[in-house]
Amino acid sequence: MAPYFFPPMWEQRRICIARVLRDYGAESVLEVGCGEGNILSFLVSAAATASDGQALITRLYGVDVRKDSLDAARDRLVPDVHDYRETRSVGLRIELYHGDGTQRIESVGADAVVCSEVLEHVDEALGVPALTNTILGAYRPRLAVFTTPNTEFNVNFAPLNYGKPDARFRDADHKFEWTRAQFEAWATAAAARFGYAVELLPIGVKMRNAGAGFVSCGGCTQMAVFERTGDAIADAAVADGGLVLSTPPVLLHAIEYATHTALLELVAAAAATAADVKGLFQADGLWADQAIKQQFHQRAALEAWLQANSVHTTSALRRSKAANDAACYSFATDAQQPEQSAHFGAE
């Protein structure tokens, strides 16, 4: 069996990024070059399972130059049935922007900015300085995380012919790949210029089933974690070398993960119209409400939420059966409601 990473390299990167954001307590995160939303979706899951005492992410932003990738990201990030079985105590808003990531989005401010596996896809002489200026100089987050391949590790991938005249990059779209020394030189210079402390970390140091020929040379991916230490710098300090290549990105998609209380209020408002004289209503009746469709997206998600909340001991929602054995629901009156009904749905 050929050597392999476990967990897979893509998963190790996401775990490391999520761990850094969690340890730092980031509540809002912008990803520059978010693609199809793989990291953002991982952060949605991580935020939903944060432990007691940990900060919860309440805002996620993504920007990418490809509209088709952002459409795929929207489909990946829209709440699904599982999200409505276990709704949130704190809301989450996701905004996806279409455009050039080297141009600042004035309306977006985030605790942390992530730029993962993007640097190597832009021009080294122009694109890298532009991204660095925008992220560390214009956005100036308290935390910034960059990852990029470590080209030295390519020696362990025989088809890449590392060190030979016909050597290849890992991806045909890569414009360059840095050694550890090159990455450190860029990170150190950027940290000094923009007022950050930087820590360099390897990701994917070992491979399973690696034979005697395996070369230990750092991580397959290298990560730089920048933590802001200095005061804000003048705009002029980031202007040199930065070219205005396009107009700022525009908002393409917005996604809301509602809280327990917000969902309850929405369903109660729709139920006021859908209920019969006994106060009973079914999922079919609620689904006719446009606001319900916009929030739940899938009828199965609405049904999952109704089922989960109707059996919760602190919920005012009640479930019964109609003559045709279909599920019916109603809201308890004030006299029937249990004490402490502040939370609805599974915690």
Short mmCIF file of C-alpha atoms in Angstrom, two decimals:
data_model
loop_
_atom_site.label_atom_id
_atom_site.label_comp_id
_atom_site.label_asym_id
_atom_site.label_seq_id
_atom_site.Cartn_x
_atom_site.Cartn_y
_atom_site.Cartn_z
CA MET A 1 0.00 0.00 0.00
CA ALA A 2 1.27 3.47 -0.88
CA PRO A 3 2.02 5.97 1.91
CA TYR A 4 -0.98 8.04 3.01
CA PHE A 5 -2.03 10.65 5.55
CA PHE A 6 -4.43 9.86 8.36
CA PRO A 7 -6.53 11.86 8.88
CA PRO A 8 -6.40 12.99 5.23
CA MET A 9 -4.32 16.10 4.60
CA TRP A 10 -7.35 18.27 3.87
CA GLU A 11 -8.92 17.28 7.18
CA GLN A 12 -5.72 17.90 9.14
CA ARG A 13 -5.57 21.45 7.73
CA ARG A 14 -9.16 22.18 8.71
CA ILE A 15 -8.71 20.73 12.19
CA CYS A 16 -5.60 22.85 12.77
CA ILE A 17 -7.28 26.02 11.51
CA ALA A 18 -10.41 25.42 13.61
CA ARG A 19 -8.29 24.69 16.70
CA VAL A 20 -6.34 27.95 16.32
CA LEU A 21 -9.56 29.96 15.91
CA ARG A 22 -11.15 28.20 18.90
CA ASP A 23 -8.13 28.71 21.15
CA TYR A 24 -8.04 32.37 20.21
CA GLY A 25 -11.78 32.81 20.86
CA ALA A 26 -12.65 34.19 17.43
CA GLU A 27 -16.35 35.03 17.09
CA SER A 28 -16.18 36.31 13.49
CA VAL A 29 -14.06 34.87 10.68
CA LEU A 30 -13.41 35.94 7.08
CA GLU A 31 -12.00 33.42 4.62
CA VAL A 32 -10.23 34.94 1.61
CA GLY A 33 -10.40 32.48 -1.27
CA CYS A 34 -13.17 30.38 0.27
CA GLY A 35 -13.86 28.36 -2.89
CA GLU A 36 -16.75 25.94 -2.43
CA GLY A 37 -16.97 26.57 1.31
CA ASN A 38 -15.11 23.52 2.60
CA ILE A 39 -13.41 25.34 5.48
CA LEU A 40 -16.44 27.52 6.21
CA SER A 41 -18.67 24.44 6.50
CA PHE A 42 -16.14 22.85 8.85
CA LEU A 43 -16.25 26.00 11.00
CA VAL A 44 -20.06 25.89 11.04
CA SER A 45 -19.89 22.38 12.51
CA ALA A 46 -17.11 23.32 14.93
CA ALA A 47 -19.06 26.35 16.14
CA ALA A 48 -22.16 24.24 16.76
CA THR A 49 -20.22 21.85 18.99
CA ALA A 50 -18.18 24.35 21.02
CA SER A 51 -17.69 23.34 24.65
CA ASP A 52 -18.95 25.32 27.61
CA GLY A 53 -16.95 28.47 28.12
CA GLN A 54 -15.75 28.62 24.52
CA ALA A 55 -16.64 31.56 22.30
CA LEU A 56 -19.16 30.70 19.59
CA ILE A 57 -18.66 31.89 16.03
CA THR A 58 -21.60 34.14 15.15
CA ARG A 59 -20.37 35.59 11.83
CA LEU A 60 -18.66 33.88 8.89
CA TYR A 61 -17.63 35.68 5.73
CA GLY A 62 -16.22 34.23 2.52
CA VAL A 63 -14.92 35.87 -0.64
CA ASP A 64 -13.94 34.22 -3.91
CA VAL A 65 -13.42 35.27 -7.50
CA ARG A 66 -15.50 32.39 -8.92
CA LYS A 67 -19.28 32.72 -8.79
CA ASP A 68 -19.86 29.01 -9.47
CA SER A 69 -17.72 28.14 -6.44
CA LEU A 70 -19.74 30.52 -4.27
CA ASP A 71 -22.99 28.97 -5.52
CA ALA A 72 -21.64 25.57 -4.49
CA ALA A 73 -20.61 27.05 -1.13
CA ARG A 74 -24.13 28.34 -0.57
CA ASP A 75 -25.57 24.89 -1.22
CA ARG A 76 -23.05 23.40 1.20
CA LEU A 77 -23.67 25.98 3.93
CA VAL A 78 -27.47 26.20 3.92
CA PRO A 79 -28.87 24.61 7.12
CA ASP A 80 -29.94 21.01 6.62
CA VAL A 81 -32.22 18.63 8.49
CA HIS A 82 -29.59 17.93 11.15
CA ASP A 83 -29.22 21.65 11.88
CA TYR A 84 -32.92 21.85 12.69
CA ARG A 85 -32.85 18.83 14.96
CA GLU A 86 -30.26 20.58 17.11
CA THR A 87 -30.82 24.30 16.77
CA ARG A 88 -28.53 26.95 18.23
CA SER A 89 -28.57 29.01 21.37
CA VAL A 90 -26.63 31.70 19.47
CA GLY A 91 -27.43 32.69 15.89
CA LEU A 92 -25.00 32.46 12.99
CA ARG A 93 -24.92 34.61 9.84
CA ILE A 94 -22.85 33.71 6.79
CA GLU A 95 -22.14 36.16 3.98
CA LEU A 96 -20.51 35.14 0.68
CA TYR A 97 -18.94 37.83 -1.50
CA HIS A 98 -18.08 37.60 -5.18
CA GLY A 99 -14.96 39.38 -6.37
CA ASP A 100 -11.23 39.91 -6.03
CA GLY A 101 -9.96 38.93 -2.60
CA THR A 102 -7.18 41.52 -2.82
CA GLN A 103 -9.79 44.27 -2.57
CA ARG A 104 -11.14 45.06 0.89
CA ILE A 105 -14.85 44.69 1.64
CA GLU A 106 -15.53 47.83 3.64
CA SER A 107 -18.61 46.45 5.40
CA VAL A 108 -16.75 43.38 6.72
CA GLY A 109 -14.76 43.33 9.92
CA ALA A 110 -13.67 40.07 11.54
CA ASP A 111 -11.71 38.89 14.55
CA ALA A 112 -9.78 36.51 12.30
CA VAL A 113 -8.95 36.10 8.60
CA VAL A 114 -8.11 32.73 7.07
CA CYS A 115 -6.27 32.37 3.74
CA SER A 116 -5.71 28.65 3.22
CA GLU A 117 -3.99 27.16 0.15
CA VAL A 118 -4.48 30.40 -1.82
CA LEU A 119 -1.09 32.11 -1.97
CA GLU A 120 0.35 29.52 -4.37
CA HIS A 121 -2.47 30.17 -6.85
CA VAL A 122 -1.63 33.86 -7.37
CA ASP A 123 1.33 35.60 -8.97
CA GLU A 124 4.25 35.59 -6.55
CA ALA A 125 5.45 39.08 -7.48
CA LEU A 126 2.09 40.88 -7.52
CA GLY A 127 -0.63 38.65 -6.04
CA VAL A 128 1.15 37.66 -2.83
CA PRO A 129 2.01 41.27 -1.83
CA ALA A 130 -1.55 42.34 -2.70
CA LEU A 131 -3.11 39.62 -0.52
CA THR A 132 -0.68 40.34 2.31
CA ASN A 133 -1.41 44.08 2.16
CA THR A 134 -5.16 43.56 2.14
CA ILE A 135 -5.33 40.97 4.93
CA LEU A 136 -2.70 42.28 7.34
CA GLY A 137 -2.69 45.94 6.31
CA ALA A 138 -6.30 46.77 5.37
CA TYR A 139 -8.44 44.32 7.37
CA ARG A 140 -5.89 44.22 10.23
CA PRO A 141 -7.60 41.36 12.11
CA ARG A 142 -6.46 40.41 15.56
CA LEU A 143 -5.60 36.98 14.14
CA ALA A 144 -4.68 35.83 10.62
CA VAL A 145 -3.98 32.27 9.48
CA PHE A 146 -2.24 31.37 6.22
CA THR A 147 -1.43 27.90 4.89
CA THR A 148 0.52 26.90 1.77
CA PRO A 149 2.31 23.77 0.55
CA ASN A 150 5.84 23.02 1.71
CA THR A 151 7.60 22.22 -1.57
CA GLU A 152 10.39 20.36 0.22
CA PHE A 153 7.88 17.68 1.21
CA ASN A 154 7.38 16.91 -2.49
CA VAL A 155 10.45 14.67 -2.26
CA ASN A 156 8.08 12.10 -0.72
CA PHE A 157 5.77 12.19 -3.76
CA ALA A 158 7.72 10.32 -6.45
CA PRO A 159 5.56 11.46 -9.44
CA LEU A 160 6.48 15.10 -8.73
CA ASN A 161 10.18 14.44 -9.47
CA TYR A 162 11.29 16.87 -6.78
CA GLY A 163 14.81 18.22 -7.31
CA LYS A 164 14.93 17.12 -10.94
CA PRO A 165 14.78 19.22 -14.13
CA ASP A 166 11.27 17.93 -14.87
CA ALA A 167 9.95 18.57 -11.33
CA ARG A 168 6.25 19.48 -11.10
CA PHE A 169 4.10 21.33 -8.61
CA ARG A 170 1.33 19.50 -6.71
CA ASP A 171 -1.38 21.24 -8.72
CA ALA A 172 -1.29 22.47 -12.31
CA ASP A 173 -2.69 25.83 -11.20
CA HIS A 174 0.10 26.50 -8.70
CA LYS A 175 2.24 29.47 -9.73
CA PHE A 176 4.95 28.62 -7.20
CA GLU A 177 5.56 26.52 -4.08
CA TRP A 178 7.73 27.75 -1.22
CA THR A 179 10.37 26.02 0.84
CA ARG A 180 10.21 26.41 4.60
CA ALA A 181 12.89 29.10 4.44
CA GLN A 182 11.00 31.08 1.80
CA PHE A 183 7.77 30.86 3.78
CA GLU A 184 9.53 31.98 6.96
CA ALA A 185 11.14 34.91 5.14
CA TRP A 186 7.77 36.11 3.83
CA ALA A 187 6.00 35.62 7.18
CA THR A 188 8.74 37.32 9.21
CA ALA A 189 8.86 40.35 6.90
CA ALA A 190 5.06 40.68 6.85
CA ALA A 191 4.82 40.43 10.64
CA ALA A 192 7.46 43.13 11.12
CA ARG A 193 5.88 45.45 8.57
CA PHE A 194 2.30 45.26 9.79
CA GLY A 195 2.78 44.88 13.54
CA TYR A 196 2.19 41.18 14.19
CA ALA A 197 3.83 38.34 16.05
CA VAL A 198 3.99 35.20 13.89
CA GLU A 199 4.27 31.50 14.69
CA LEU A 200 5.09 28.91 12.02
CA LEU A 201 3.61 25.44 12.38
CA PRO A 202 3.89 22.24 10.29
CA ILE A 203 0.81 20.23 9.31
CA GLY A 204 1.09 16.63 8.15
CA VAL A 205 4.56 15.73 9.36
CA LYS A 206 4.17 11.94 9.08
CA MET A 207 2.63 9.54 6.60
CA ARG A 208 1.33 6.08 7.36
CA ASN A 209 2.90 3.16 5.53
CA ALA A 210 5.95 5.31 4.71
CA GLY A 211 8.96 3.18 3.91
CA ALA A 212 12.63 3.61 4.67
CA GLY A 213 12.91 6.19 1.89
CA PHE A 214 10.62 8.68 3.62
CA VAL A 215 12.35 12.07 4.06
CA SER A 216 11.49 14.07 7.19
CA CYS A 217 11.38 17.70 6.09
CA GLY A 218 8.68 19.51 8.07
CA GLY A 219 4.99 19.34 7.28
CA CYS A 220 3.30 18.66 3.96
CA THR A 221 1.53 21.98 4.60
CA GLN A 222 3.04 24.92 6.44
CA MET A 223 0.92 27.32 8.49
CA ALA A 224 1.62 30.85 9.70
CA VAL A 225 -0.43 32.24 12.59
CA PHE A 226 -0.24 36.02 12.90
CA GLU A 227 -1.39 37.74 16.11
CA ARG A 228 -1.62 41.52 16.03
CA THR A 229 0.62 43.34 18.48
CA GLY A 230 0.94 46.87 17.10
CA ASP A 231 -1.46 49.74 16.66
CA ALA A 232 -3.26 50.36 13.39
CA ILE A 233 -0.93 51.64 10.68
CA ALA A 234 -1.60 54.46 8.26
CA ASP A 235 -3.26 53.57 4.97
CA ALA A 236 -0.24 54.96 3.15
CA ALA A 237 1.89 52.24 4.68
CA VAL A 238 0.03 49.55 2.75
CA ALA A 239 -0.47 51.47 -0.47
CA ASP A 240 2.97 50.95 -1.97
CA GLY A 241 3.05 47.97 -4.27
CA GLY A 242 -0.72 47.53 -4.03
CA LEU A 243 -2.64 47.87 -7.29
CA VAL A 244 -6.38 48.46 -7.56
CA LEU A 245 -7.14 45.59 -9.89
CA SER A 246 -10.93 45.57 -9.65
CA THR A 247 -13.92 46.90 -7.80
CA PRO A 248 -14.58 45.62 -4.26
CA PRO A 249 -16.40 42.28 -3.97
CA VAL A 250 -20.19 42.35 -3.76
CA LEU A 251 -22.52 40.34 -1.53
CA LEU A 252 -23.82 37.31 -3.44
CA HIS A 253 -25.41 35.07 -0.79
CA ALA A 254 -26.49 35.51 2.84
CA ILE A 255 -27.42 32.55 5.07
CA GLU A 256 -28.94 32.62 8.55
CA TYR A 257 -28.83 29.93 11.21
CA ALA A 258 -31.62 30.98 13.53
CA THR A 259 -31.75 30.55 17.31
CA HIS A 260 -34.26 28.45 19.24
CA THR A 261 -36.32 31.49 20.12
CA ALA A 262 -36.32 33.02 16.63
CA LEU A 263 -37.50 29.76 15.07
CA LEU A 264 -40.23 29.37 17.67
CA GLU A 265 -41.52 32.88 16.98
CA LEU A 266 -41.47 32.27 13.22
CA VAL A 267 -43.40 28.99 13.52
CA ALA A 268 -45.86 30.49 16.00
CA ALA A 269 -46.63 33.34 13.59
CA ALA A 270 -47.26 30.92 10.72
CA ALA A 271 -49.30 28.63 12.98
CA ALA A 272 -51.63 31.50 13.85
CA THR A 273 -52.85 31.35 10.24
CA ALA A 274 -52.51 27.62 9.60
CA ALA A 275 -54.20 26.32 12.79
CA ASP A 276 -57.80 25.12 12.89
CA VAL A 277 -60.39 26.16 15.47
CA LYS A 278 -58.83 23.79 18.02
CA GLY A 279 -55.42 25.38 17.53
CA LEU A 280 -54.02 22.33 15.71
CA PHE A 281 -51.79 22.64 12.65
CA GLN A 282 -49.70 20.36 10.44
CA ALA A 283 -46.41 20.75 8.60
CA ASP A 284 -48.31 21.06 5.31
CA GLY A 285 -50.11 24.15 6.54
CA LEU A 286 -46.93 25.78 7.76
CA TRP A 287 -45.09 25.00 4.52
CA ALA A 288 -47.51 27.24 2.62
CA ASP A 289 -46.00 30.22 4.46
CA GLN A 290 -43.26 31.90 2.39
CA ALA A 291 -41.24 32.94 5.44
CA ILE A 292 -41.19 29.31 6.62
CA LYS A 293 -39.87 28.17 3.21
CA GLN A 294 -37.18 30.84 3.19
CA GLN A 295 -35.95 29.80 6.64
CA PHE A 296 -36.14 26.01 6.48
CA HIS A 297 -35.45 25.52 2.74
CA GLN A 298 -36.59 21.88 2.90
CA ARG A 299 -39.87 20.56 4.18
CA ALA A 300 -37.95 17.69 5.83
CA ALA A 301 -36.03 20.28 7.85
CA LEU A 302 -39.28 21.83 9.08
CA GLU A 303 -40.64 18.42 10.06
CA ALA A 304 -37.39 17.57 11.88
CA TRP A 305 -37.61 20.80 13.86
CA LEU A 306 -41.27 20.22 14.78
CA GLN A 307 -40.60 16.65 15.90
CA ALA A 308 -37.53 17.57 17.95
CA ASN A 309 -39.19 20.47 19.73
CA SER A 310 -42.53 18.84 20.40
CA VAL A 311 -40.91 16.23 22.64
CA HIS A 312 -38.61 18.65 24.48
CA THR A 313 -39.66 19.03 28.11
CA THR A 314 -39.24 22.81 28.14
CA SER A 315 -41.04 23.48 24.86
CA ALA A 316 -44.48 25.03 24.49
CA LEU A 317 -44.98 23.00 21.32
CA ARG A 318 -47.20 19.92 21.63
CA ARG A 319 -47.68 16.98 19.26
CA SER A 320 -50.79 14.86 18.71
CA LYS A 321 -52.35 12.82 15.93
CA ALA A 322 -55.26 13.61 13.69
CA ALA A 323 -57.89 11.10 12.65
CA ASN A 324 -55.82 10.16 9.59
CA ASP A 325 -52.85 9.39 11.89
CA ALA A 326 -50.93 12.42 10.58
CA ALA A 327 -48.84 14.43 13.02
CA CYS A 328 -50.54 17.54 14.35
CA TYR A 329 -49.10 20.24 16.55
CA SER A 330 -50.33 22.96 18.84
CA PHE A 331 -48.91 25.52 21.23
CA ALA A 332 -49.68 25.18 24.93
CA THR A 333 -51.62 28.01 26.51
CA ASP A 334 -49.94 30.12 29.20
CA ALA A 335 -51.52 27.94 31.89
CA GLN A 336 -50.27 24.76 30.25
CA GLN A 337 -46.72 25.88 29.53
CA PRO A 338 -44.01 24.37 31.71
CA GLU A 339 -41.78 26.58 33.77
CA GLN A 340 -38.51 27.78 32.25
CA SER A 341 -39.44 27.55 28.60
CA ALA A 342 -36.57 29.72 27.40
CA HIS A 343 -34.93 27.04 25.22
CA PHE A 344 -36.58 25.08 22.44
CA GLY A 345 -34.93 22.14 20.73
CA ALA A 346 -31.99 19.99 21.71
CA GLU A 347 -29.09 21.76 23.41
#
